[in-house]
XYZ file of C-alpha atoms in Angstrom:
198
model
C 5.002 -9.430 -5.236
C 7.160 -8.837 -8.246
C 6.481 -10.606 -11.507
C 9.706 -10.377 -13.479
C 9.474 -7.515 -15.933
C 10.749 -9.609 -18.844
C 7.900 -12.091 -18.235
C 5.348 -9.261 -18.291
C 6.852 -7.764 -21.468
C 6.901 -11.197 -23.127
C 3.125 -11.522 -22.749
C 2.321 -8.013 -23.964
C 2.775 -5.583 -21.054
C 3.582 -1.957 -21.814
C 4.944 0.814 -19.640
C 3.004 3.966 -18.814
C 4.299 7.033 -16.966
C 2.250 9.024 -14.465
C 2.785 12.424 -12.885
C 2.189 13.091 -9.150
C -1.576 13.297 -8.368
C -2.469 11.510 -11.621
C -4.876 8.582 -11.217
C -3.904 5.112 -12.401
C -7.521 4.021 -11.855
C -10.494 5.495 -10.026
C -13.222 4.235 -7.747
C -16.127 2.857 -9.783
C -14.037 1.906 -12.857
C -13.986 -1.719 -13.951
C -10.554 -3.419 -13.671
C -9.038 -4.047 -17.100
C -5.296 -4.235 -16.343
C -2.721 -5.737 -14.027
C -0.541 -2.845 -12.769
C 2.994 -3.278 -11.421
C 5.053 -0.311 -10.243
C 8.507 -0.136 -11.825
C 9.502 3.102 -10.058
C 7.623 5.543 -7.856
C 4.987 5.514 -5.137
C 1.227 5.026 -5.441
C -1.427 5.495 -2.785
C -4.709 3.608 -2.653
C -7.334 5.953 -1.263
C -10.961 6.964 -0.869
C -12.651 10.238 -0.004
C -15.606 10.411 2.378
C -18.684 12.585 1.808
C -16.898 15.550 3.472
C -13.936 15.200 1.117
C -11.590 13.807 3.792
C -9.037 11.432 2.325
C -8.554 7.966 3.785
C -5.386 6.218 2.585
C -5.718 2.451 2.477
C -2.149 1.668 1.477
C 1.026 3.140 -0.008
C 2.805 1.026 -2.599
C 6.234 1.375 -4.188
C 8.723 -0.197 -6.627
C 7.855 -3.753 -7.590
C 4.441 -3.838 -5.938
C 1.190 -4.327 -7.808
C -2.110 -2.581 -7.228
C -5.690 -3.687 -7.678
C -4.744 -7.207 -8.775
C -7.303 -8.964 -6.538
C -10.151 -7.342 -8.467
C -9.043 -8.990 -11.696
C -10.539 -12.229 -10.375
C -14.075 -10.875 -9.854
C -16.380 -8.754 -11.985
C -16.652 -5.772 -9.626
C -15.606 -2.112 -9.934
C -12.669 -0.680 -8.015
C -13.733 0.339 -4.469
C -10.780 2.762 -4.276
C -8.532 5.039 -6.319
C -4.883 4.440 -7.192
C -3.132 7.805 -7.316
C 0.525 8.548 -8.075
C 2.317 10.140 -5.118
C 5.504 10.688 -7.121
C 6.463 10.369 -10.775
C 5.752 6.730 -11.593
C 6.532 4.224 -14.302
C 4.006 1.403 -14.238
C 3.760 -1.781 -16.267
C 0.234 -2.521 -17.541
C -0.919 -5.908 -18.732
C -4.424 -6.508 -20.081
C -6.604 -8.548 -17.725
C -7.143 -11.372 -20.264
C -3.374 -11.749 -20.817
C -2.706 -11.630 -17.070
C -5.192 -14.440 -16.426
C -3.704 -16.474 -19.307
C -0.239 -16.006 -17.786
C -1.423 -17.361 -14.422
C -3.140 -20.266 -16.167
C 0.119 -21.168 -17.933
C 2.270 -20.736 -14.816
C 0.702 -22.307 -11.692
C 3.727 -21.352 -9.541
C 3.099 -17.689 -10.339
C -0.575 -18.152 -9.428
C 0.455 -19.482 -5.996
C 2.827 -16.537 -5.490
C 0.041 -14.066 -6.382
C -2.315 -15.865 -3.971
C 0.277 -15.626 -1.186
C 0.785 -11.924 -1.883
C -2.974 -11.249 -1.812
C -3.203 -13.157 1.473
C -0.571 -10.835 2.962
C -2.620 -7.834 1.825
C -5.762 -9.343 3.355
C -3.867 -9.892 6.607
C -2.869 -6.205 6.580
C -6.531 -5.212 6.089
C -7.617 -7.302 9.088
C -4.859 -5.866 11.277
C -5.718 -2.306 10.253
C -9.475 -2.848 10.763
C -8.754 -4.179 14.230
C -6.569 -1.164 15.075
C -8.871 1.449 13.542
C -11.763 0.177 15.649
C -9.791 1.264 18.735
C -10.552 4.705 20.158
C -6.900 5.071 21.176
C -4.746 6.903 18.603
C -1.630 5.277 20.132
C -3.035 1.772 19.552
C -3.902 2.680 15.943
C -0.434 4.052 15.220
C 1.390 1.249 17.056
C -0.611 -1.322 15.059
C 0.502 0.344 11.820
C 4.133 0.431 12.983
C 4.013 -3.217 14.127
C 2.709 -4.261 10.725
C 5.305 -2.257 8.770
C 8.152 -3.517 10.951
C 6.978 -7.142 10.656
C 8.661 -7.323 7.226
C 12.085 -6.419 8.670
C 14.618 -8.939 9.931
C 16.006 -6.617 12.608
C 13.399 -6.420 15.375
C 15.491 -4.481 17.918
C 13.921 -1.284 19.286
C 14.435 1.751 17.015
C 15.951 -0.364 14.215
C 13.160 0.458 11.743
C 12.921 3.888 10.105
C 9.257 4.546 9.285
C 8.994 5.326 5.544
C 5.818 7.409 5.914
C 5.099 11.061 6.602
C 3.000 11.975 9.617
C 0.183 12.939 7.227
C 0.336 9.507 5.584
C 0.329 7.777 8.984
C -2.720 9.831 9.983
C -4.551 9.001 6.755
C -3.730 5.287 7.057
C -5.128 5.146 10.604
C -8.136 7.443 10.191
C -6.694 10.160 12.443
C -6.325 13.868 11.837
C -2.693 14.877 11.342
C -2.596 16.990 14.535
C -3.694 13.975 16.607
C -1.102 11.769 14.907
C 1.692 14.295 15.589
C 0.650 14.721 19.229
C 0.369 10.948 19.728
C 3.769 10.269 18.138
C 5.347 12.799 20.536
C 3.658 10.964 23.416
C 4.955 7.640 22.078
C 8.449 9.156 22.066
C 8.050 10.207 25.725
C 6.941 6.629 26.501
C 10.039 5.315 24.654
C 7.949 3.438 22.071
C 9.510 5.412 19.206
C 12.554 7.631 18.836
C 12.556 10.773 16.682
C 15.860 11.586 15.049
C 16.239 14.359 12.443
C 12.413 14.378 12.104
C 12.508 10.660 11.190
C 10.560 8.185 13.305
C 12.488 5.120 14.463
C 10.540 2.147 15.802
């Protein structure tokens, strides 16, 4: 979902820059802004009681983060952390809601985008409940590739590191690496110059 930057600026949005590892918002904070990434990558994550990170999603240019929580009075259940240097547009919650009220088409687009995110959550929950690391990773790859027009085998270069794939599927990185090598032997993926093709 990309709300045109000029529209956001026209209703009072401002740009804020973040360094890698800097938090845009943290778990437990109340949502006060609509955030849209201009440039950079952001991960949505949590840490369990042992300090192990679980990545819920990785977002990049043009995507928004945490927007669904602007519609309810609940704290963030996750962190948004910059993976790279980021420039992010921030719009106060009250102005964001006014914008949607004035532009019903935009409201429908936001609803469609949030539905896609909800679909991703259901797919990932289904895959993570599997004991098989290959099923977890294949579910992630199927979802990522579903946004591509070219569905031929090996036509999609996975934009994630092995660590990120492990964190997104609840696996340890060693298991993810071992499983990906097995998937290559089974001709599910191809590894070329350390890049995974699916």
